[in-house]
Short mmCIF file of C-alpha atoms in Angstrom, two decimals:
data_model
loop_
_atom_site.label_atom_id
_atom_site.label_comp_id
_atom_site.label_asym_id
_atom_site.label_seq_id
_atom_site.Cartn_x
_atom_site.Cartn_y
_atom_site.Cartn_z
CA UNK S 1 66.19 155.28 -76.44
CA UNK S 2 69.78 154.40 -77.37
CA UNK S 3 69.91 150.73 -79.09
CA UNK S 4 72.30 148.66 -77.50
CA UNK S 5 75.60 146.74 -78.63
CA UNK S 6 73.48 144.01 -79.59
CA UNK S 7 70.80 145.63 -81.19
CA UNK S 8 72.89 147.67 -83.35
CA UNK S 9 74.31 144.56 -84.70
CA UNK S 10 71.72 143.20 -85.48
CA UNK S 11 70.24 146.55 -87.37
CA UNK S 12 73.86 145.90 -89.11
CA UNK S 13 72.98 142.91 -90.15
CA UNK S 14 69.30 142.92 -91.04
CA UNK S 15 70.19 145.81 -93.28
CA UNK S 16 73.14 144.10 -94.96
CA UNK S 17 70.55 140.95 -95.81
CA UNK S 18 67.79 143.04 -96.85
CA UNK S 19 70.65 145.10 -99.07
CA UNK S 20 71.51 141.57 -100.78
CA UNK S 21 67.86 140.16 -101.05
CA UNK S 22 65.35 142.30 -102.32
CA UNK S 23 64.75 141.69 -105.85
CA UNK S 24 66.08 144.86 -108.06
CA UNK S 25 63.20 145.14 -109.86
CA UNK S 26 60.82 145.27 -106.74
CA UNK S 27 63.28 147.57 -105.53
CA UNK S 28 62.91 149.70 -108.58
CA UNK S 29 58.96 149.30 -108.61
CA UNK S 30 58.88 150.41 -104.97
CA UNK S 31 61.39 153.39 -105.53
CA UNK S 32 59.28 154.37 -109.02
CA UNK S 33 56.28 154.35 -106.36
CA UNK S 34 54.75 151.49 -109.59
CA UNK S 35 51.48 148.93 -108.70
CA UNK S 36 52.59 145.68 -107.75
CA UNK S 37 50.97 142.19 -108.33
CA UNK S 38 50.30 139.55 -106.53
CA UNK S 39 53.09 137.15 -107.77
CA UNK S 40 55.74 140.35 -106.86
CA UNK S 41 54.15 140.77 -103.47
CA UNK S 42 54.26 136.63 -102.92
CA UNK S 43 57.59 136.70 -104.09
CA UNK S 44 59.14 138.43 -101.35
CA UNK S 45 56.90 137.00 -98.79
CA UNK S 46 58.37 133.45 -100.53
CA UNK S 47 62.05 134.88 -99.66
CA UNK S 48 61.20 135.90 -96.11
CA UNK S 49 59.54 132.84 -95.57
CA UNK S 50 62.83 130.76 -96.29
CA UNK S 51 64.87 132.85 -94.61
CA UNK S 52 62.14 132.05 -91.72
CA UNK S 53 61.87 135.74 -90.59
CA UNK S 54 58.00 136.31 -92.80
CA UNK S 55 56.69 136.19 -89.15
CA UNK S 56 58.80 137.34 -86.45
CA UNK S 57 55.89 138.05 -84.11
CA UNK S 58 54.30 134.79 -83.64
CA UNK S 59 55.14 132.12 -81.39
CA UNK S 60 58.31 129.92 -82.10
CA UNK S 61 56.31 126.67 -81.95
CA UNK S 62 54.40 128.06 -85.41
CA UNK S 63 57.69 129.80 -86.65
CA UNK S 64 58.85 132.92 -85.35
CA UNK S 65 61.47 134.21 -84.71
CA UNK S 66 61.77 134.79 -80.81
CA UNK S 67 63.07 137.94 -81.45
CA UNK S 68 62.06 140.74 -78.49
CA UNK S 69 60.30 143.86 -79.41
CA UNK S 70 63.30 145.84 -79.94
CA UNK S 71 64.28 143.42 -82.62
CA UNK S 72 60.87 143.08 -84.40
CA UNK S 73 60.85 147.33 -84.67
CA UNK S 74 64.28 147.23 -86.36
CA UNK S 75 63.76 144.37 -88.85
CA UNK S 76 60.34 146.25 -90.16
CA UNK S 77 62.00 149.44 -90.23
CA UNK S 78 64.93 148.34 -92.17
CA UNK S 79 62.92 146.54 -94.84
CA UNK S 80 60.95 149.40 -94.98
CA UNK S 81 63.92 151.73 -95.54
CA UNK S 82 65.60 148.92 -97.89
CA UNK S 83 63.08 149.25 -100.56
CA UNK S 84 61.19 145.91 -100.22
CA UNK S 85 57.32 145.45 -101.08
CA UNK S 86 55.28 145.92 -98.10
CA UNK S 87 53.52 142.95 -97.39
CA UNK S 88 49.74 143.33 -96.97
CA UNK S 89 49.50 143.02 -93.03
CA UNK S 90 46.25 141.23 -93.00
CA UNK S 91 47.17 137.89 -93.23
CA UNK S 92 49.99 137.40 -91.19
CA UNK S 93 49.48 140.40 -88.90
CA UNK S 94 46.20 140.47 -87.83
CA UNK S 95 44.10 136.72 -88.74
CA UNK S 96 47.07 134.73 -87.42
CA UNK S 97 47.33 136.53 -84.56
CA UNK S 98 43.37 136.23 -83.51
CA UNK S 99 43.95 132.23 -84.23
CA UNK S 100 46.59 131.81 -82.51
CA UNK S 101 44.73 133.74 -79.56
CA UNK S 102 41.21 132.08 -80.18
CA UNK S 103 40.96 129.40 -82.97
CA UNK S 104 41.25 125.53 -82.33
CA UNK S 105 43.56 123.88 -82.38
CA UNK S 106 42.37 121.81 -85.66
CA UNK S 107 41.72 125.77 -87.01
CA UNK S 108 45.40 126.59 -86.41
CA UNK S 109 47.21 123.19 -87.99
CA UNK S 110 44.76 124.07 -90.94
CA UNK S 111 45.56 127.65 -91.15
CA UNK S 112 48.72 128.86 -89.77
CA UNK S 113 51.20 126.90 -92.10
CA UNK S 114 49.61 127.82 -95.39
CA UNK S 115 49.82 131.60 -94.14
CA UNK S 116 53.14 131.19 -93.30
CA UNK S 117 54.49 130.09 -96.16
CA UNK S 118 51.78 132.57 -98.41
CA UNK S 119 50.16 129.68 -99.68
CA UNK S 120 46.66 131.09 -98.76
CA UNK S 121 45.94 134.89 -98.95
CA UNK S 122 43.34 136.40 -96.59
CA UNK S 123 40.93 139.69 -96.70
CA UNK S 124 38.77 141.29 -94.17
CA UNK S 125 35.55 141.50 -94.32
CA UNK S 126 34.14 144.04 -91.41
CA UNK S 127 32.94 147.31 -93.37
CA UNK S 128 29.44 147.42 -95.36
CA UNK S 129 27.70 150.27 -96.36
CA UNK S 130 26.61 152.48 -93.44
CA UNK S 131 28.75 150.88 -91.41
CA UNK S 132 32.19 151.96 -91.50
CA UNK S 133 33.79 154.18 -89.21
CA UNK S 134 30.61 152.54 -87.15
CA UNK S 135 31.24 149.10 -86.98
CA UNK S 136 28.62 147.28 -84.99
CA UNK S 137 25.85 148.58 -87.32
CA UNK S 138 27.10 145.58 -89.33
CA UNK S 139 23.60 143.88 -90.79
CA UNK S 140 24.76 140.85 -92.54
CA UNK S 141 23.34 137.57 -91.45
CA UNK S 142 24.67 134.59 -90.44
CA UNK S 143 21.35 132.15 -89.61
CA UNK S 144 22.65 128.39 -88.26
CA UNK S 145 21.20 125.63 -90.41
CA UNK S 146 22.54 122.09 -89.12
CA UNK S 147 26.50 122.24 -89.32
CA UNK S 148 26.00 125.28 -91.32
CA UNK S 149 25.78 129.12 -91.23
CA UNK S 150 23.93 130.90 -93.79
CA UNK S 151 25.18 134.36 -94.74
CA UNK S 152 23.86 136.96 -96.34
CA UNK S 153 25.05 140.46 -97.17
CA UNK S 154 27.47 142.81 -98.49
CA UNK S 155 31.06 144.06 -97.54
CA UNK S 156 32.32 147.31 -99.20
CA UNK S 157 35.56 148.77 -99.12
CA UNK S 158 37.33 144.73 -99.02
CA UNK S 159 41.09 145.54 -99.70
CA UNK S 160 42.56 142.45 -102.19
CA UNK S 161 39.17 140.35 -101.91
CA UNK S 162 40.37 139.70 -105.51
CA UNK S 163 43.75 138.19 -104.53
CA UNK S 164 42.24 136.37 -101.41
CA UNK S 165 41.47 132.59 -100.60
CA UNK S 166 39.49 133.30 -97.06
CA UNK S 167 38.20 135.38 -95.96
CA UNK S 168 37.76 136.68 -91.75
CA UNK S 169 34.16 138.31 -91.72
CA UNK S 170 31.85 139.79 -88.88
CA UNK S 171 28.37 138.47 -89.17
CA UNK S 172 25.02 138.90 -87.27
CA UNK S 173 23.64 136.07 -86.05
CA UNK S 174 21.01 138.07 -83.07
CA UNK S 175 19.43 140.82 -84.04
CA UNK S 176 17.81 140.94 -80.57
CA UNK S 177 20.14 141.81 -78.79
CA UNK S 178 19.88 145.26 -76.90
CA UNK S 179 23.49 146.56 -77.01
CA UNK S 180 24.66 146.24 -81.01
CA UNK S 181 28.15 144.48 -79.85
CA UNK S 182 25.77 142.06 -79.10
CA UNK S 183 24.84 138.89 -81.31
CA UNK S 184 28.20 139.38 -83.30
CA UNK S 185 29.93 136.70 -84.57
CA UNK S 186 33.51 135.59 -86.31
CA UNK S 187 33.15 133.78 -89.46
CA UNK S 188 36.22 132.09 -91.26
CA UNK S 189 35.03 132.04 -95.05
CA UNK S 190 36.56 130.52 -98.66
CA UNK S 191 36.20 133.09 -100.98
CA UNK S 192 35.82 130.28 -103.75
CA UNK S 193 32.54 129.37 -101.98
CA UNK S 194 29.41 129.30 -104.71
CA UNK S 195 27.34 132.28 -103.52
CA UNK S 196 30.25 134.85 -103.04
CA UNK S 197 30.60 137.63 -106.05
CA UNK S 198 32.96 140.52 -105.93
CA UNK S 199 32.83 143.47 -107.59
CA UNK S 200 35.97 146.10 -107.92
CA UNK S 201 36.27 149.13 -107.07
CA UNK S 202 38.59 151.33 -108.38
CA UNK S 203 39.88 154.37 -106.58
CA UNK S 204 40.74 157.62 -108.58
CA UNK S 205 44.73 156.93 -108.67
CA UNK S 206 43.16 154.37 -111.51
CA UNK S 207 44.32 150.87 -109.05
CA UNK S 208 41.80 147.96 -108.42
CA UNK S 209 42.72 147.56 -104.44
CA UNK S 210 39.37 147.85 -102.88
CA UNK S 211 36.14 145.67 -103.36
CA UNK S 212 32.46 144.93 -103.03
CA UNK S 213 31.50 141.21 -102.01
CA UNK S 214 28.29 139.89 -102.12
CA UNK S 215 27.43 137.23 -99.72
CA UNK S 216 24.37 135.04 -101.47
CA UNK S 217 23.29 132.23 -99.32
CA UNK S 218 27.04 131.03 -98.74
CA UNK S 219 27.33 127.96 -96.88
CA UNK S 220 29.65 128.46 -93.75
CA UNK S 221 31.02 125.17 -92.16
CA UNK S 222 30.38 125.65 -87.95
CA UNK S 223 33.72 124.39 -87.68
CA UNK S 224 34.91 127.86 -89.13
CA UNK S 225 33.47 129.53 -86.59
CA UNK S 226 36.01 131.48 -84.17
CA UNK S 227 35.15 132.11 -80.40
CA UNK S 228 31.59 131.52 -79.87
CA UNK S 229 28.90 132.61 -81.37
CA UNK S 230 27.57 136.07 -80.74
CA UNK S 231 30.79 136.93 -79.23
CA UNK S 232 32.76 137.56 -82.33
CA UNK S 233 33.29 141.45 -80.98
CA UNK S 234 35.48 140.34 -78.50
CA UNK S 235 37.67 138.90 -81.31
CA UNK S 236 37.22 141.87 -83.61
CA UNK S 237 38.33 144.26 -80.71
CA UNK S 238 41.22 141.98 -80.08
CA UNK S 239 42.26 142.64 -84.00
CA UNK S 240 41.48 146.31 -84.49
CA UNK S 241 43.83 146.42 -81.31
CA UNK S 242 46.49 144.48 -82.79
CA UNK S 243 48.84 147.27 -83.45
CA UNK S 244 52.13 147.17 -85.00
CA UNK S 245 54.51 149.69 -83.89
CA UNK S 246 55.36 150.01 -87.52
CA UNK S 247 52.41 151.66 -87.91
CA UNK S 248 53.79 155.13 -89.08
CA UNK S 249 56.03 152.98 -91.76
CA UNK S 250 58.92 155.38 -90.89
CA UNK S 251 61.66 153.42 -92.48
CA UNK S 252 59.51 153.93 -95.82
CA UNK S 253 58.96 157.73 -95.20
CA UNK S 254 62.58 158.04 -94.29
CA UNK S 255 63.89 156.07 -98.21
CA UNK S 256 60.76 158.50 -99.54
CA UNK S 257 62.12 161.55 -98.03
CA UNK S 258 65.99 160.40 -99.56
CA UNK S 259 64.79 159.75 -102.61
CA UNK S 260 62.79 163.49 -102.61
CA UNK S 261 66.37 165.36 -101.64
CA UNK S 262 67.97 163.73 -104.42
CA UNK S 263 65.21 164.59 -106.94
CA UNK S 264 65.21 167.99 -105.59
CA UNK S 265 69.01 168.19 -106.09
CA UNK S 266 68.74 167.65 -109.66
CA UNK S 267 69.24 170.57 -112.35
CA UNK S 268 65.73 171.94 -113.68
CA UNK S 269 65.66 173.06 -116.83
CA UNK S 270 66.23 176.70 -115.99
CA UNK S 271 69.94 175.79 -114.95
CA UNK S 272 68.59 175.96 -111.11
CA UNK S 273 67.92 173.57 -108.67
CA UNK S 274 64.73 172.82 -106.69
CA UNK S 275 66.59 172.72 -103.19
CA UNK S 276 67.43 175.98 -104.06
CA UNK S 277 64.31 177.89 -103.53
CA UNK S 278 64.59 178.59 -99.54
CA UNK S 279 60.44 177.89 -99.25
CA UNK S 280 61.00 174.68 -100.99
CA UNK S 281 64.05 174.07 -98.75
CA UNK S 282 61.82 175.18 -95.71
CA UNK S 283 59.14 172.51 -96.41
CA UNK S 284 61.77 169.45 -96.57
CA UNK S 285 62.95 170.58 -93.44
CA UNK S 286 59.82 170.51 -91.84
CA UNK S 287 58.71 167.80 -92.31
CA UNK S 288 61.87 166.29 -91.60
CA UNK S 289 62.12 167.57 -88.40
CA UNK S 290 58.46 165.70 -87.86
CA UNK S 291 59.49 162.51 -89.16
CA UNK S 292 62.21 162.94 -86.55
CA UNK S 293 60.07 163.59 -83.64
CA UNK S 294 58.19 160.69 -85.15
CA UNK S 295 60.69 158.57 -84.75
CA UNK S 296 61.54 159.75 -81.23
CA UNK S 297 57.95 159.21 -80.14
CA UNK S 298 58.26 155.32 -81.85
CA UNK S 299 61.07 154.36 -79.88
CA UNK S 300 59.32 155.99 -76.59
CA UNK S 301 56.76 153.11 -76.99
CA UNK S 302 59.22 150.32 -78.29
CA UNK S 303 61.39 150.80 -75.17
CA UNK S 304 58.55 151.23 -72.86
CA UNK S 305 57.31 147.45 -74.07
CA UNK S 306 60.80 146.34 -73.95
CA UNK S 307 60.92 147.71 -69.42
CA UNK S 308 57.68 146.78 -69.07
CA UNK S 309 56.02 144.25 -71.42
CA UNK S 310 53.01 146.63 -71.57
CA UNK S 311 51.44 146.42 -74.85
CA UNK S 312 50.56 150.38 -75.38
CA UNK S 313 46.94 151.03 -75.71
CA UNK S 314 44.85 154.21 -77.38
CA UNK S 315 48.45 156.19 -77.23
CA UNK S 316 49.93 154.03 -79.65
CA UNK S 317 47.23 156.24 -82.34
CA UNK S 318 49.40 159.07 -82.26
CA UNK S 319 51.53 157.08 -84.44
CA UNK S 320 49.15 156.78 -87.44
CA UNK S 321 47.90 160.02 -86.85
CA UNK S 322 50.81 162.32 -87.47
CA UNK S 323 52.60 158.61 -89.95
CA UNK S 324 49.86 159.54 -92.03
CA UNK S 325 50.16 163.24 -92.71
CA UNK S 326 53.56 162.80 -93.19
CA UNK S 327 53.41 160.17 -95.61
CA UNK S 328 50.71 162.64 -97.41
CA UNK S 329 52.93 165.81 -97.36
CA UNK S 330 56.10 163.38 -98.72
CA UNK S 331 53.37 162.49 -101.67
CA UNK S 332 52.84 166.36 -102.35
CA UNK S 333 56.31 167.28 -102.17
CA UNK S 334 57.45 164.37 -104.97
CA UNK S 335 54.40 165.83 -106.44
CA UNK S 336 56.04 169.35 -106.64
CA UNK S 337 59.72 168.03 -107.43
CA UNK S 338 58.15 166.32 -110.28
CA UNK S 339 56.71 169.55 -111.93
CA UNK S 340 53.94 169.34 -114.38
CA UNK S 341 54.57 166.25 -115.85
CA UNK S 342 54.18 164.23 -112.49
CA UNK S 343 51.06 165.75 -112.62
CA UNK S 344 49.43 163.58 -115.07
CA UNK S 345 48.46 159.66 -115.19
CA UNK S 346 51.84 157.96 -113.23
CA UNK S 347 53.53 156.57 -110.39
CA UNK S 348 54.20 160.05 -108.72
CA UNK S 349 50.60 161.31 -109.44
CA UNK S 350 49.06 158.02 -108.18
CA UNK S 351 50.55 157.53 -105.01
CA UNK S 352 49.67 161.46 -104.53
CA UNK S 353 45.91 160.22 -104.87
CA UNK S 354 46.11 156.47 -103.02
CA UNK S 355 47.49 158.33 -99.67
CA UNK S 356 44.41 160.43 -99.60
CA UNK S 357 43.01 157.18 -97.86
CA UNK S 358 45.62 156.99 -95.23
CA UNK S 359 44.03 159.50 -93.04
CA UNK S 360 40.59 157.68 -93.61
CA UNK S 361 41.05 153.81 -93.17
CA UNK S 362 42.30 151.98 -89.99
CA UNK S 363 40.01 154.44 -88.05
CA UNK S 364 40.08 158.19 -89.37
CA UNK S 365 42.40 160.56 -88.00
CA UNK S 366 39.42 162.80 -86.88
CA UNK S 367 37.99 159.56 -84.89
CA UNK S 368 41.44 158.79 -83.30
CA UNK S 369 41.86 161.86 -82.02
CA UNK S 370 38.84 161.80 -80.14
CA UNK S 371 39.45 158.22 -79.19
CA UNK S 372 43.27 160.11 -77.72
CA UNK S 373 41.76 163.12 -76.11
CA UNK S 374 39.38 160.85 -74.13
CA UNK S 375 41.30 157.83 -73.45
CA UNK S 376 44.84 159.30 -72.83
CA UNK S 377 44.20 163.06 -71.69
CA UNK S 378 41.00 161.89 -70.27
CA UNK S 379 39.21 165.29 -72.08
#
């Protein structure tokens, strides 16, 4: 796909703002691979939001952008390649979305703006324990009491449940049912609710990311509820489909893979240079090759939406499939540029052990491969 007149200024020009706007020290903190808190994460959501261009994909009437596909694939990629923070997708990617497609209209005046402007942070709360990769073994309870639910349970794995003011959650409220997508249902919770306890858990780079939350008799309003009752799978299908084609974050692995030539360009102590040794050499080139064919097979499905306003399906997986491995082999290569002290507690060493999940969450690459052989080769 060749980007048109238009497109390419507009690449021009997203890149030029996103040049001038992202904080320096994000900048550095994302370039030094460095944890980053709340406030720095809100703080470039605040700037996007101002600019009006923190939400290009939703509708105009709740502010964005009205930019076509084409245009929403460029901006991500260039901030990605810029240096700014990612933004965690949750909140603006994936609950906004599902209100805007089922919530009232009281649940998207309340909702929406505060999102928007990063006001209100959400988390997810769909895995528990033994029910992961397997979602509809889900078994906590929602029971209706008057204009209330009543949930009890536990979700595990709850990315930022720490940082988060709501909270989307898939409850139970039939156990009857005979098919277990049955008696599902879509639960909009405050996480300041009395009840609700969280409990970190901290993965082995040494971050607090990931959570436990205990659900103790917490009072639900019905008015939170999204859909209908029993048919929150429909909704949760809708968001699990939701993808981005950003997925692969290949303007990130493209400023990783830079910023891995120049380290490898730089005099060792020996007098040599890293780029020098040819296997070394041979494994930069490799995987940049792949991060080109990557990038090929990205635009394949941004200019098939752009003909034909198809939104791809199961395909699109091939995208976090291969984004991932590359994004792991980029780890162990800054790994290996580093030498030995990278190796111990740091930035390099810890974003070498947080990408171990990328294969894992969002579906494993092991289950989306089966979900592409049967789906789209129809094996």
């Amino acid at each position: 796909m060749n980007y048109s007149d238009e497109e390419v200024a507009f690449r021009d020009m997203v890149r030029a703002w996103a040049s001038a706007n992202v904080p320096a020290d994000l900048k550095a903190k994302v370039d030094g691979h460095a944890e980053l808190s709340k406030d720095e994460v809100m703080r470039w959501h605040r700037i996007l939001a101002a600019k009006g261009w923190i939400a290009p994909h939703w509708p105009p009437e709740w502010g964005g952008t009205g930019w076509n596909v084409v245009q929403r694939y460029i901006f991500e990629e260039e901030c990605g390649y810029s240096g700014a923070p990612q933004l965690p997708g949750l909140s603006l990617n994936f609950c906004a979305p599902v209100l805007i497609r089922f919530g009232t209209d009281a649940q998207k005046k309340r909702f929406l703006p505060k999102i928007y402007s990063g006001e209100e942070f959400w988390c997810q709360g769909y895995s528990e324990p033994g029910a992961g990769s397997d979602l509809v073994a889900l078994k906590t309870s929602a029971v209706r009491d008057g204009r209330h639910y009543v949930v009890n349970g536990q979700k595990i794995w709850t990315t930022q449940a720490h940082w988060a003011d709501w909270m989307v959650c898939l409850v139970r409220t039939d156990f009857s049912c005979a098919r277990p997508q049955e008696g599902i249902t879509f639960l909009l919770i405050d996480m300041r609710s009395p009840g609700i306890s969280i409990r970190p858990l901290i993965l082995m780079d040494g971050a607090h990311e990931v959570n436990e939350v205990f659900l103790e008799n917490v009072k639900v309003p019905v008015e939170n509820l999204v859909h209908e009752e029993g048919k929150g799978w429909t909704v949760a299908k809708y968001l699990l489909s939701y993808e981005r084609l950003n997925s692969a974050r290949i303007g990130i692995a493209r400023r990783t893979l830079a910023g891995l030539k120049r380290r490898a360009s730089g005099q060792l102590e020996n007098g040599r240079r890293l780029i020098d040794d040819i296997r070394f050499r041979d494994r930069i080139a490799k995987i940049e090759i792949e991060l080109m064919a990557l990038e090929i097979t990205n635009l394949r499905f941004v200019d098939e939406m752009r003909r034909t306003g198809r939104t791809p399906g199961p395909e699109v997986a091939i995208l976090k499939i291969k984004g991932a491995e590359i994004h792991q082999t980029l780890s162990e290569l800054m790994l290996q540029a580093g030498g030995p002290f990278a190796q111990q507690p740091g930035p390099v060493g810890a974003r070498y052990l947080n990408l171990r999940k990328f294969t894992i969450y969002g579906g494993s690459n092991e289950i989306q491969r089966n979900i592409y052989a049967k789906v789209t080769l129809g094996l």
